[in-house]
Short mmCIF file of C-alpha atoms in Angstrom, two decimals:
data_model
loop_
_atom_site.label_atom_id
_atom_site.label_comp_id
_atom_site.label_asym_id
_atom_site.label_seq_id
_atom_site.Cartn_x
_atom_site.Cartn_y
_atom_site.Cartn_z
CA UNK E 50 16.66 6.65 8.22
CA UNK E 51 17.75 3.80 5.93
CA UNK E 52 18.35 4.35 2.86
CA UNK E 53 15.71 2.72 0.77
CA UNK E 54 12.66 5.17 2.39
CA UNK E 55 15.55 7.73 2.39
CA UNK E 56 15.14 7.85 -1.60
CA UNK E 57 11.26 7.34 -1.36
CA UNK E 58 11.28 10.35 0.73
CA UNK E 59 13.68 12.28 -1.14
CA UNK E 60 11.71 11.75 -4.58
CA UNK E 61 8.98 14.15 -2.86
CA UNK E 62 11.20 16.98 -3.11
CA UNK E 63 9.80 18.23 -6.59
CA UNK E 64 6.65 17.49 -5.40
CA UNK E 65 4.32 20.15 -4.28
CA UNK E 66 2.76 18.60 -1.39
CA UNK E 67 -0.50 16.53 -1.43
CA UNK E 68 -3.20 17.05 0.12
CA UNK E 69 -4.44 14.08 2.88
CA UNK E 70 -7.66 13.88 4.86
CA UNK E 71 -6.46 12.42 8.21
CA UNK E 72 -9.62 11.01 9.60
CA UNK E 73 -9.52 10.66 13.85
CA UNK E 74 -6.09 11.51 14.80
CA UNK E 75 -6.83 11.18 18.27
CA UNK E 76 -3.58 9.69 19.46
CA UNK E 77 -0.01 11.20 19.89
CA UNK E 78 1.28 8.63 17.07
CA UNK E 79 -1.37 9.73 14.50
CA UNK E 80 -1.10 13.04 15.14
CA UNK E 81 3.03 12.87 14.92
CA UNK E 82 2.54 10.95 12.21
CA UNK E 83 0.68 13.64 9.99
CA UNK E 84 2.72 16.88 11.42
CA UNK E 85 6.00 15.26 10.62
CA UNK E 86 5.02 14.48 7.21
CA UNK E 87 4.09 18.20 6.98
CA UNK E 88 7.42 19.33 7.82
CA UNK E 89 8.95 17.50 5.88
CA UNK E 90 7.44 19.02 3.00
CA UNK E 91 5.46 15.90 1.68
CA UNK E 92 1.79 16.61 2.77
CA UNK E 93 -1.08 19.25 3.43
CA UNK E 94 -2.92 17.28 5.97
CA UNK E 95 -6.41 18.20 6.92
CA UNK E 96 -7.32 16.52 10.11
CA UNK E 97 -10.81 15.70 10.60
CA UNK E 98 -12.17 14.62 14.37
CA UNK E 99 -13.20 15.69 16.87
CA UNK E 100 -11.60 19.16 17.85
CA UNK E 101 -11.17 19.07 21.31
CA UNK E 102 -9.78 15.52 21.48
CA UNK E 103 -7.15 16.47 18.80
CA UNK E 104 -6.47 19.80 20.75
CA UNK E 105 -5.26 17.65 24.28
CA UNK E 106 -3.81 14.91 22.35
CA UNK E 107 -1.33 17.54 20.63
CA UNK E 108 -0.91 19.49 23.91
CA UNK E 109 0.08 16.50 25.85
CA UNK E 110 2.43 15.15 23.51
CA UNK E 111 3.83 18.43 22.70
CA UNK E 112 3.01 18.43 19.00
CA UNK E 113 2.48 21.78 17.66
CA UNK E 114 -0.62 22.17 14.93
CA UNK E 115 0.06 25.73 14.01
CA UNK E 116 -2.19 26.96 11.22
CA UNK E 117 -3.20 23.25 9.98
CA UNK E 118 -6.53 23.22 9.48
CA UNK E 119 -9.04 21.19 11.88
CA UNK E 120 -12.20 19.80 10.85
CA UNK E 121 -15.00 18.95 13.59
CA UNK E 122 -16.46 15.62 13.73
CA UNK E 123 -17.86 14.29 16.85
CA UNK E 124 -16.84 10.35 16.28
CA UNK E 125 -14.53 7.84 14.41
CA UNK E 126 -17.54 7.00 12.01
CA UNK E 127 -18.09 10.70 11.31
CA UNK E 128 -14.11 11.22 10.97
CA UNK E 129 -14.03 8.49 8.12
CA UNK E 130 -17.22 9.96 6.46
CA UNK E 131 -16.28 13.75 6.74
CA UNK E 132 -12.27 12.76 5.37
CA UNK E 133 -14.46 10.64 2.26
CA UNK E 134 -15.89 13.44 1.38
CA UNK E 135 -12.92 15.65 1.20
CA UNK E 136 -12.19 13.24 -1.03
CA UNK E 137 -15.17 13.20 -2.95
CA UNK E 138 -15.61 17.37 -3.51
CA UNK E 139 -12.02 17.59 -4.72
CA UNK E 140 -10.31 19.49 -1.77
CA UNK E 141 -7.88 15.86 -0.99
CA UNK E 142 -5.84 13.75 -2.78
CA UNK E 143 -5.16 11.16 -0.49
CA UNK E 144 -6.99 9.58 3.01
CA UNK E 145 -4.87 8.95 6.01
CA UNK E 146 -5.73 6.31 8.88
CA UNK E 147 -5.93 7.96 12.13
CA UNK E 148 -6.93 6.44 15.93
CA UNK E 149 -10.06 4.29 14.47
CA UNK E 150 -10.14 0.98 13.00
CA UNK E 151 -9.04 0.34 9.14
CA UNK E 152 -12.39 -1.28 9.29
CA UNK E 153 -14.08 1.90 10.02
CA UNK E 154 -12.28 3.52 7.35
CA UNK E 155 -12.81 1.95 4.44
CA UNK E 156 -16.50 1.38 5.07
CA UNK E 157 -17.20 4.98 3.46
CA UNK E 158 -14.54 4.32 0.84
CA UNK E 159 -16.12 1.14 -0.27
CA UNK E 160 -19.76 2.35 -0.01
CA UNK E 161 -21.86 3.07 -3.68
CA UNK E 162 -20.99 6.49 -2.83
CA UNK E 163 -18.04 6.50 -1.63
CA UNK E 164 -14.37 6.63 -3.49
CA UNK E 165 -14.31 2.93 -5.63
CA UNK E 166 -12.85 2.65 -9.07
CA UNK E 167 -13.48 -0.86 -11.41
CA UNK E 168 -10.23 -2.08 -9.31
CA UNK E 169 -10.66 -4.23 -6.31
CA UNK E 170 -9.44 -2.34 -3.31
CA UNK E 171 -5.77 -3.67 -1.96
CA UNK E 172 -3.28 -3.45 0.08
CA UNK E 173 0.34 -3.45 -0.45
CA UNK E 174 3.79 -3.32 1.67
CA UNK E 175 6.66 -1.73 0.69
CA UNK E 176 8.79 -3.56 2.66
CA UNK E 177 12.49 -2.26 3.61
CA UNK E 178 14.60 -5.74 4.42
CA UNK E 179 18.17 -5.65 5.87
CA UNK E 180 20.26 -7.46 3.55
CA UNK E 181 17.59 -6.97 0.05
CA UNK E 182 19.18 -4.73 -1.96
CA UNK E 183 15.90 -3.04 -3.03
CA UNK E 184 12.72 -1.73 -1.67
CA UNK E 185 9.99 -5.22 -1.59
CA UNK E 186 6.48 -4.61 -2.56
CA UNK E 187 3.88 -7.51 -0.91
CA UNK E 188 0.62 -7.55 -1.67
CA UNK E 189 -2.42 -8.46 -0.34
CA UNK E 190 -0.95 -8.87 3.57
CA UNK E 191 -4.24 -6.68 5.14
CA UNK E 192 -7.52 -6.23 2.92
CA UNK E 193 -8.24 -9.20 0.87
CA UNK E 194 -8.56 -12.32 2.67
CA UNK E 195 -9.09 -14.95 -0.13
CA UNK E 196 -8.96 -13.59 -3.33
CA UNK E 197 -10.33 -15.14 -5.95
CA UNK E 198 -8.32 -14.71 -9.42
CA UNK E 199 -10.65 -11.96 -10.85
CA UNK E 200 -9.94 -10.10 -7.79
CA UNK E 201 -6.31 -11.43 -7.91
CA UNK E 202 -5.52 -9.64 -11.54
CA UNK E 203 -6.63 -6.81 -9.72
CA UNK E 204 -4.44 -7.09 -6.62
CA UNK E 205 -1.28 -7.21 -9.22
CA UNK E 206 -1.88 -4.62 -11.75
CA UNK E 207 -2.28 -2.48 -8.50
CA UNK E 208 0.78 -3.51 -6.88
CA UNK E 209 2.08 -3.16 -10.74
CA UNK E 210 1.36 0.62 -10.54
CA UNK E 211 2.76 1.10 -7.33
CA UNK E 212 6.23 -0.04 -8.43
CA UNK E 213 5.79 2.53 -11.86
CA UNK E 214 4.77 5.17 -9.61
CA UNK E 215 8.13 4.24 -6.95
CA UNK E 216 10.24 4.46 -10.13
CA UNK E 217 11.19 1.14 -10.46
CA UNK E 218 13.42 0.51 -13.18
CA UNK E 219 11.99 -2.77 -14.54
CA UNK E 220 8.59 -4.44 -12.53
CA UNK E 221 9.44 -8.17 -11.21
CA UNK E 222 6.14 -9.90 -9.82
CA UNK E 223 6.44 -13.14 -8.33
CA UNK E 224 3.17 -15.30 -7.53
CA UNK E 225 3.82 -17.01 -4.63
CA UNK E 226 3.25 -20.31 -3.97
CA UNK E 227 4.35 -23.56 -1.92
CA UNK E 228 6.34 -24.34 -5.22
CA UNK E 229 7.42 -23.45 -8.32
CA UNK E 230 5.82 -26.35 -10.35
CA UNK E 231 2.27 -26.50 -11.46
CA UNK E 232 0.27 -28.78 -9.09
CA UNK E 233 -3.67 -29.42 -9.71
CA UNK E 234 -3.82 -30.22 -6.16
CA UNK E 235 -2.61 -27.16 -4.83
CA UNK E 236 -4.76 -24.44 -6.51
CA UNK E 237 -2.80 -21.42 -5.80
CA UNK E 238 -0.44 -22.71 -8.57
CA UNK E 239 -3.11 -22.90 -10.94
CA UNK E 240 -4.14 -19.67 -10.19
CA UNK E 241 -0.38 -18.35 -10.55
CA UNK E 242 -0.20 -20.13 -13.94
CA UNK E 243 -3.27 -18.19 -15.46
CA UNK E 244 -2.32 -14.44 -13.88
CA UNK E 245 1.27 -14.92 -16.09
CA UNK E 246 -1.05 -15.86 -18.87
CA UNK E 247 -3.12 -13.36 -18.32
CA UNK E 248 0.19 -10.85 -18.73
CA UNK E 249 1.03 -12.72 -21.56
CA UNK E 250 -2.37 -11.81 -22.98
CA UNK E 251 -2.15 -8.29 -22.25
CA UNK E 252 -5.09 -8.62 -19.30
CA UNK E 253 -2.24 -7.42 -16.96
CA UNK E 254 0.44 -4.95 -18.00
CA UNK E 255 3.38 -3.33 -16.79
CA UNK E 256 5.75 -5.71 -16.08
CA UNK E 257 7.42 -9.18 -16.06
CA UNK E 258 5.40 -12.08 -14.16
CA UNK E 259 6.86 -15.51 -13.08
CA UNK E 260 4.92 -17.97 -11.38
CA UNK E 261 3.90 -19.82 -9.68
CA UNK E 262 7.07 -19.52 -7.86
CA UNK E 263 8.00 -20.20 -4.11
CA UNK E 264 9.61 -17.42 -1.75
CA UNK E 265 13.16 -18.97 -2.13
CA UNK E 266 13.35 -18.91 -5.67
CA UNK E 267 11.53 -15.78 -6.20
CA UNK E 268 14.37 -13.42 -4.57
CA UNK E 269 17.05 -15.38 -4.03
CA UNK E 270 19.46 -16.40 -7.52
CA UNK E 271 21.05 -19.16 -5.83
CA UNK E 272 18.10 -20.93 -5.49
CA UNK E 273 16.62 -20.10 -8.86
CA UNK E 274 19.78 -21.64 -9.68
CA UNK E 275 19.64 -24.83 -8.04
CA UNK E 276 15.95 -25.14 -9.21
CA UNK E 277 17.31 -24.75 -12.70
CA UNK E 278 14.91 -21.83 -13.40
CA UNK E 279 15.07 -19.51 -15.95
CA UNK E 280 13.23 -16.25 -16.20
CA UNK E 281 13.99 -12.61 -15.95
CA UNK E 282 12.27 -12.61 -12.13
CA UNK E 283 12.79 -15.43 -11.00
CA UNK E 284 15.93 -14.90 -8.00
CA UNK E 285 15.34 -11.13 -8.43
CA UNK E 286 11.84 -10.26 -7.91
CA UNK E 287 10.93 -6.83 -6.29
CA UNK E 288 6.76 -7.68 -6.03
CA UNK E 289 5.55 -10.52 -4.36
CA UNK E 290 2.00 -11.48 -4.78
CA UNK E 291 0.88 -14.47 -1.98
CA UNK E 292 -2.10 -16.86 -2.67
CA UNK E 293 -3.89 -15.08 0.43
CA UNK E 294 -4.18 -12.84 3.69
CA UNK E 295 -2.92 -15.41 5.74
CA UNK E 296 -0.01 -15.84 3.71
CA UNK E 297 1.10 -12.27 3.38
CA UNK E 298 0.67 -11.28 6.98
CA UNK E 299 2.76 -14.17 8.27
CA UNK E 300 5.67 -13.23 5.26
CA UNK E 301 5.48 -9.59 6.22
CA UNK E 302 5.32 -10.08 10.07
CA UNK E 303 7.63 -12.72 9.96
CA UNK E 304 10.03 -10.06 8.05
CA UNK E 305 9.42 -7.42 10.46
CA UNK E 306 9.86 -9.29 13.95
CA UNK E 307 12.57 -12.11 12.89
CA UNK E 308 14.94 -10.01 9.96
CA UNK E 309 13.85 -6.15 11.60
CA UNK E 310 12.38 -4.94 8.61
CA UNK E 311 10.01 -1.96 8.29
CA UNK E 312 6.65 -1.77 6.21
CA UNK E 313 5.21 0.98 4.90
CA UNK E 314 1.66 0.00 3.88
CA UNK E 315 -0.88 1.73 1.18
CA UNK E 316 -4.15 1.05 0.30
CA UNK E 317 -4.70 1.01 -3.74
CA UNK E 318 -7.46 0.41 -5.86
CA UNK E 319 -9.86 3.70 -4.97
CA UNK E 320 -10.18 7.42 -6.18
CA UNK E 321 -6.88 7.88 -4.06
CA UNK E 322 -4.00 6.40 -2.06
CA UNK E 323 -4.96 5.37 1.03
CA UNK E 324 -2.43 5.57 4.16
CA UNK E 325 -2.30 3.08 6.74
CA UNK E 326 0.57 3.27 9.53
CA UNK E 327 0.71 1.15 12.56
CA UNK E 328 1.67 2.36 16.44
CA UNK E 329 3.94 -0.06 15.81
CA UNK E 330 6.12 1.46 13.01
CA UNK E 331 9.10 4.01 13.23
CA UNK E 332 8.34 7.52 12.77
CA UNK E 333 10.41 7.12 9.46
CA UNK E 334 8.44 4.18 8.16
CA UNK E 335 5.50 6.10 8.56
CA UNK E 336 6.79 9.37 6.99
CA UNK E 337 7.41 6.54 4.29
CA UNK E 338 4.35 5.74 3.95
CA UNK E 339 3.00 9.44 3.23
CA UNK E 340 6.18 9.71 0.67
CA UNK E 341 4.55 6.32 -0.84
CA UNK E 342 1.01 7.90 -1.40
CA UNK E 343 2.04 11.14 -2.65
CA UNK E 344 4.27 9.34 -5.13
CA UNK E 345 0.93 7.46 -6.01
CA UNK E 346 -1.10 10.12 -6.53
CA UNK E 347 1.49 12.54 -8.20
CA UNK E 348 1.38 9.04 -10.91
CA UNK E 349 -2.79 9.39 -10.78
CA UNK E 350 -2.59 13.08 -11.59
CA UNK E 351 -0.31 12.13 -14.60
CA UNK E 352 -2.25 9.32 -15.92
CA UNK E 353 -5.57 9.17 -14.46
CA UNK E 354 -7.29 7.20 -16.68
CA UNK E 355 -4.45 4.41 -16.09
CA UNK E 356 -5.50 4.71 -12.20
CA UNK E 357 -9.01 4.00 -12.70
CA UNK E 358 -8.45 0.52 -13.64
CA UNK E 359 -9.54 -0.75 -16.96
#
């Protein structure tokens, strides 16, 4: 395990565990995903699909269920509706992506009905990068695909919360951009510009914003340096914010495949943490990622009003 999910995971220890609606685990890496998480003490997972599926999945892969408790639901749709409503009556804290598509997902989460708060829904990394000293928070790499800066504020305060609720000592957000100067031409800068004022006006709180700042400058001093800039983030932030989808997937991607970093990911902005892994991830990165959402929602418990957005 390295050690930055090492202390994520450890700081679940004087947590009782949280209860997660697993909707369609109906593959061995699901399925691992939520029973390892168990034993390690960090969730209660209720896993909602359909029975028989889930039965030979953990029979052929050797997982063993025990007494977990096994909800019937006879498709992915059904899965995502049934582990909503878990939500919804009280008996789950937090949703976790199974087998079906993120798509499928958060379609009951989003609905009228379903689990939305006055926050825009978001996603964030929490990136582990050989080399950083510190865990990386990047957000929005998977749900919003051009944000406008409404939904932007949004997108920060959330990623805001998620480094209070990680235990960061001091909040460092970086708006990312092409460049650290102001450019009307490119309007990501612009965009940057008003989300510090914003911070400045008290319309986002939490933390220290910088921006707009490029990726050089916003985590490495050196370059700050040379750039002659002087803020309390800029060469040492620990949340990047990018100017869209596009952006963050190629940063976070580009961090996993070419440095062989690992990323948790979350979905904030609903009634509860949402849990997305990837077949793709470690079985520790995706432990991670169940450490990350019961950290969140130990923070909701202790400040809900906070977590249901202004």
């Amino acid at each position: 395990m390295t050690s930055r999910y090492d202390r994520l995971i450890a700081a679940c220890a004087d947590l009782p565990p949280t209860s997660v609606a697993v909707a369609h685990p109906c593959d061995a890496t699901s399925l691992e995903s939520a029973m390892a998480a168990m034993q390690a003490g960090i969730i209660t997972p209720i896993l909602v699909g359909p029975r028989a599926k889930i039965l030979a999945v953990a029979e052929a892969a050797g997982i063993a269920l025990g007494a977990v408790e096994i909800l019937d639901a006879p498709h992915s749709d059904a899965s995502a509706e049934m582990a909503v409503a878990l939500v919804r009556e009280g008996r789950c804290d937090a949703l976790m992506k199974g087998s079906l598509h993120t798509d499928e997902l958060m379609r009951p989460v989003v609905a009228r009905d379903g689990l939305r708060t006055k926050r825009r829904v978001s996603h964030c990394f929490v990136m582990d990068v050989p080399g950083h000293a510190d865990a990386l928070i990047i957000s929005d790499a998977a749900v919003n695909i051009a944000p406008s800066l409404a939904e932007k504020m949004d997108i920060v305060q959330n990623a805001i919360d998620l480094g209070h609720a990680l235990k960061f000592q001091q909040v460092r957000v970086a708006i990312l951009s092409a460049m650290e100067t102001v450019n009307p031409a490119v309007p990501s800068t612009i965009e940057a510009a008003a989300l510090c004022k914003m911070a400045d006006r008290g319309q986002i709180t939490g933390a220290v914003l910088d921006g707009p700042l490029a990726l050089d400058n916003a985590i490495d001093p050196a370059a700050a340096a040379i750039k002659k800039i002087v803020s309390p983030v800029a060469g040492r932030a620990n949340v990047l914010i990018v100017p869209d989808l596009e952006a963050g997937n190629m940063l976070a991607k580009s961090l996993t495949f070419l440095a062989g970093a690992s990323a948790a990911g979350i979905v904030l902005g609903a009634r509860v943490p949402i849990i997305l892994t990837s077949r793709a991830d470690s079985l520790t990165t995706r432990i991670a990622s169940c450490a990350i959402a019961a950290l969140v929602a130990a923070a909701r418990r202790a400040d809900p009003v906070r977590a249901a957005g202004p």
